[in-house]
Amino acid sequence: MQTLFQYNWIVRDEWYHWCENLSEQELLKPRSGGVGSILKTLFHIADVEWSWIQSIQGKPDFQEDFEGYRSLAKVRALDARFRADIEPFVRGWDESLERRIYTQQRMDGSMEDLAWGEVMRHALAHEIHHVGQLSVWAREVGKTPVSANLIGRGLADSLPGRKA
Amino acid sequence: MQTLFQYNWIVRDEWYHWCENLSEQELLKPRSGGVGSILKTLFHIADVEWSWIQSIQGKPDFQEDFEGYRSLAKVRALDARFRADIEPFVRGWDESLERRIYTQQRMDGSMEDLAWGEVMRHALAHEIHHVGQLSVWAREVGKTPVSANLIGRGLADSLPGRKA
């Protein structure tokens, strides 16, 4: 679990860095698909990751409104705050947590039991999916996207099991 | 590991189904970003997943050429063949395999040691990333993309650890 979250955090930080070379207008410009702009996507990724991990722990959640975060600096600061909240939980993850149950209320009011392991994988896949969208939009603005490679990032030490 | 591969296979099958409602011209049309068309992306996802899993096992690999697979039916048939090859390996995955070493030759001829666990996560993140690209292109052709949700797909039984 740690490996894929660490991968996401590294890639996300590279996207923030990548965004430094784009105008605020391009960062906020409405685009086809996803949540609609490059910066809103990064905001959404950080918000959703944090919200799920807070929720399964029974910690308070709230829906941050993007209108209050329409600059790269503000999204980065929010993300740093969120990450400090959730990183200890991710680093402390072990197999005993996989099948704990989180009961969520669906939009229609009905209840749904989810395993924590499902929720964590949902959150990490959610980020990779949205980053794929960023990569298309990067080409639209004539720039090379951040690499999506997981290999070559020195992540072997984060793998499950004992180090040799 | 099984959970995220199963997620990918379910989502990929839904994309094949989604493609049935698109003309061959739209499936093959060059698009911005990624490997350039919807069908080539699906071919690329299946090819890359299979190639990595074959390679770490020391099994023969070869570079399939998309030119021979320019129809939905051909890509689906290739994928089915590939999946039959690799599914037993994925289902048999356990923690003892995480840190086995696969030595690959880089493009420049130098050698690189990768942990099997890194390679497997690289392959699964690779698919989710490319599917994010498909979701943007889906909107460009005026259609709703396949859901990227991992929750709600009945995947809890595939999680690591003992069932309750």
CSV table of N, CA, C and O in Angstrom, one decimal, chain B residues 10 17 20 25 34 37 42 47-48 61 64 89 96 99 127 132 140 149 157:
chain,number,residue,atom,x,y,z
B,10,ILE,N,-11.6,-5.7,-15.0
B,10,ILE,CA,-13.0,-5.4,-15.1
B,10,ILE,C,-13.2,-4.1,-15.8
B,10,ILE,O,-14.1,-4.0,-16.7
B,17,HIS,N,-16.4,-3.0,-24.1
B,17,HIS,CA,-17.9,-3.0,-24.3
B,17,HIS,C,-18.3,-1.6,-24.8
B,17,HIS,O,-19.1,-1.4,-25.7
B,20,GLU,N,-17.8,-0.8,-28.4
B,20,GLU,CA,-18.7,-1.3,-29.4
B,20,GLU,C,-19.6,-0.3,-30.0
B,20,GLU,O,-20.2,-0.5,-31.1
B,25,GLN,N,-13.6,4.3,-37.2
B,25,GLN,CA,-12.9,5.5,-37.5
B,25,GLN,C,-12.6,6.3,-36.2
B,25,GLN,O,-11.4,6.7,-36.0
B,34,GLY,N,-0.8,10.5,-24.8
B,34,GLY,CA,-0.8,9.0,-24.8
B,34,GLY,C,-0.2,8.4,-26.0
B,34,GLY,O,0.7,8.9,-26.6
B,37,SER,N,-4.5,6.8,-30.0
B,37,SER,CA,-5.9,6.5,-30.4
B,37,SER,C,-6.5,5.6,-29.3
B,37,SER,O,-5.7,5.0,-28.5
B,42,LEU,N,-5.8,0.6,-25.8
B,42,LEU,CA,-6.2,-0.7,-25.2
B,42,LEU,C,-5.2,-1.8,-25.6
B,42,LEU,O,-4.9,-2.6,-24.8
B,47,ASP,N,-0.7,-5.2,-24.0
B,47,ASP,CA,0.7,-5.6,-24.4
B,47,ASP,C,1.7,-5.4,-23.2
B,47,ASP,O,2.5,-6.3,-22.9
B,48,VAL,N,1.6,-4.2,-22.6
B,48,VAL,CA,2.6,-3.8,-21.6
B,48,VAL,C,2.4,-4.7,-20.3
B,48,VAL,O,3.4,-5.2,-19.8
B,61,ASP,N,9.2,-12.8,-24.6
B,61,ASP,CA,8.5,-11.6,-24.8
B,61,ASP,C,8.7,-11.2,-26.3
B,61,ASP,O,9.6,-11.6,-26.9
B,64,GLU,N,4.5,-6.9,-30.0
B,64,GLU,CA,3.4,-7.0,-30.9
B,64,GLU,C,3.3,-5.7,-31.7
B,64,GLU,O,3.5,-4.6,-31.1
B,89,PHE,N,-0.5,-16.3,-12.7
B,89,PHE,CA,0.6,-15.7,-12.0
B,89,PHE,C,0.1,-14.6,-11.0
B,89,PHE,O,0.5,-14.5,-9.9
B,96,SER,N,6.1,-13.2,-0.7
B,96,SER,CA,7.4,-13.7,-0.9
B,96,SER,C,8.0,-13.3,-2.2
B,96,SER,O,9.2,-13.5,-2.4
B,99,ARG,N,10.2,-9.0,-3.4
B,99,ARG,CA,11.5,-8.5,-3.5
B,99,ARG,C,12.5,-9.3,-4.4
B,99,ARG,O,13.7,-9.1,-4.4
B,127,GLU,N,-1.8,1.0,-16.5
B,127,GLU,CA,-3.1,0.8,-17.1
B,127,GLU,C,-4.0,1.9,-16.6
B,127,GLU,O,-4.7,2.6,-17.4
B,132,GLY,N,-7.2,6.8,-17.7
B,132,GLY,CA,-7.5,8.2,-17.5
B,132,GLY,C,-7.5,9.0,-18.8
B,132,GLY,O,-8.4,9.9,-19.0
B,140,GLU,N,-14.5,13.9,-25.5
B,140,GLU,CA,-14.3,14.6,-26.8
B,140,GLU,C,-15.3,14.0,-27.8
B,140,GLU,O,-15.6,14.7,-28.8
B,149,ASN,N,-14.4,4.0,-10.7
B,149,ASN,CA,-14.5,3.6,-9.3
B,149,ASN,C,-14.0,2.2,-9.0
B,149,ASN,O,-14.3,1.3,-9.8
B,157,ASP,N,-13.5,-9.5,-1.6
B,157,ASP,CA,-13.0,-10.8,-1.4
B,157,ASP,C,-11.6,-11.1,-1.9
B,157,ASP,O,-10.9,-12.0,-1.6
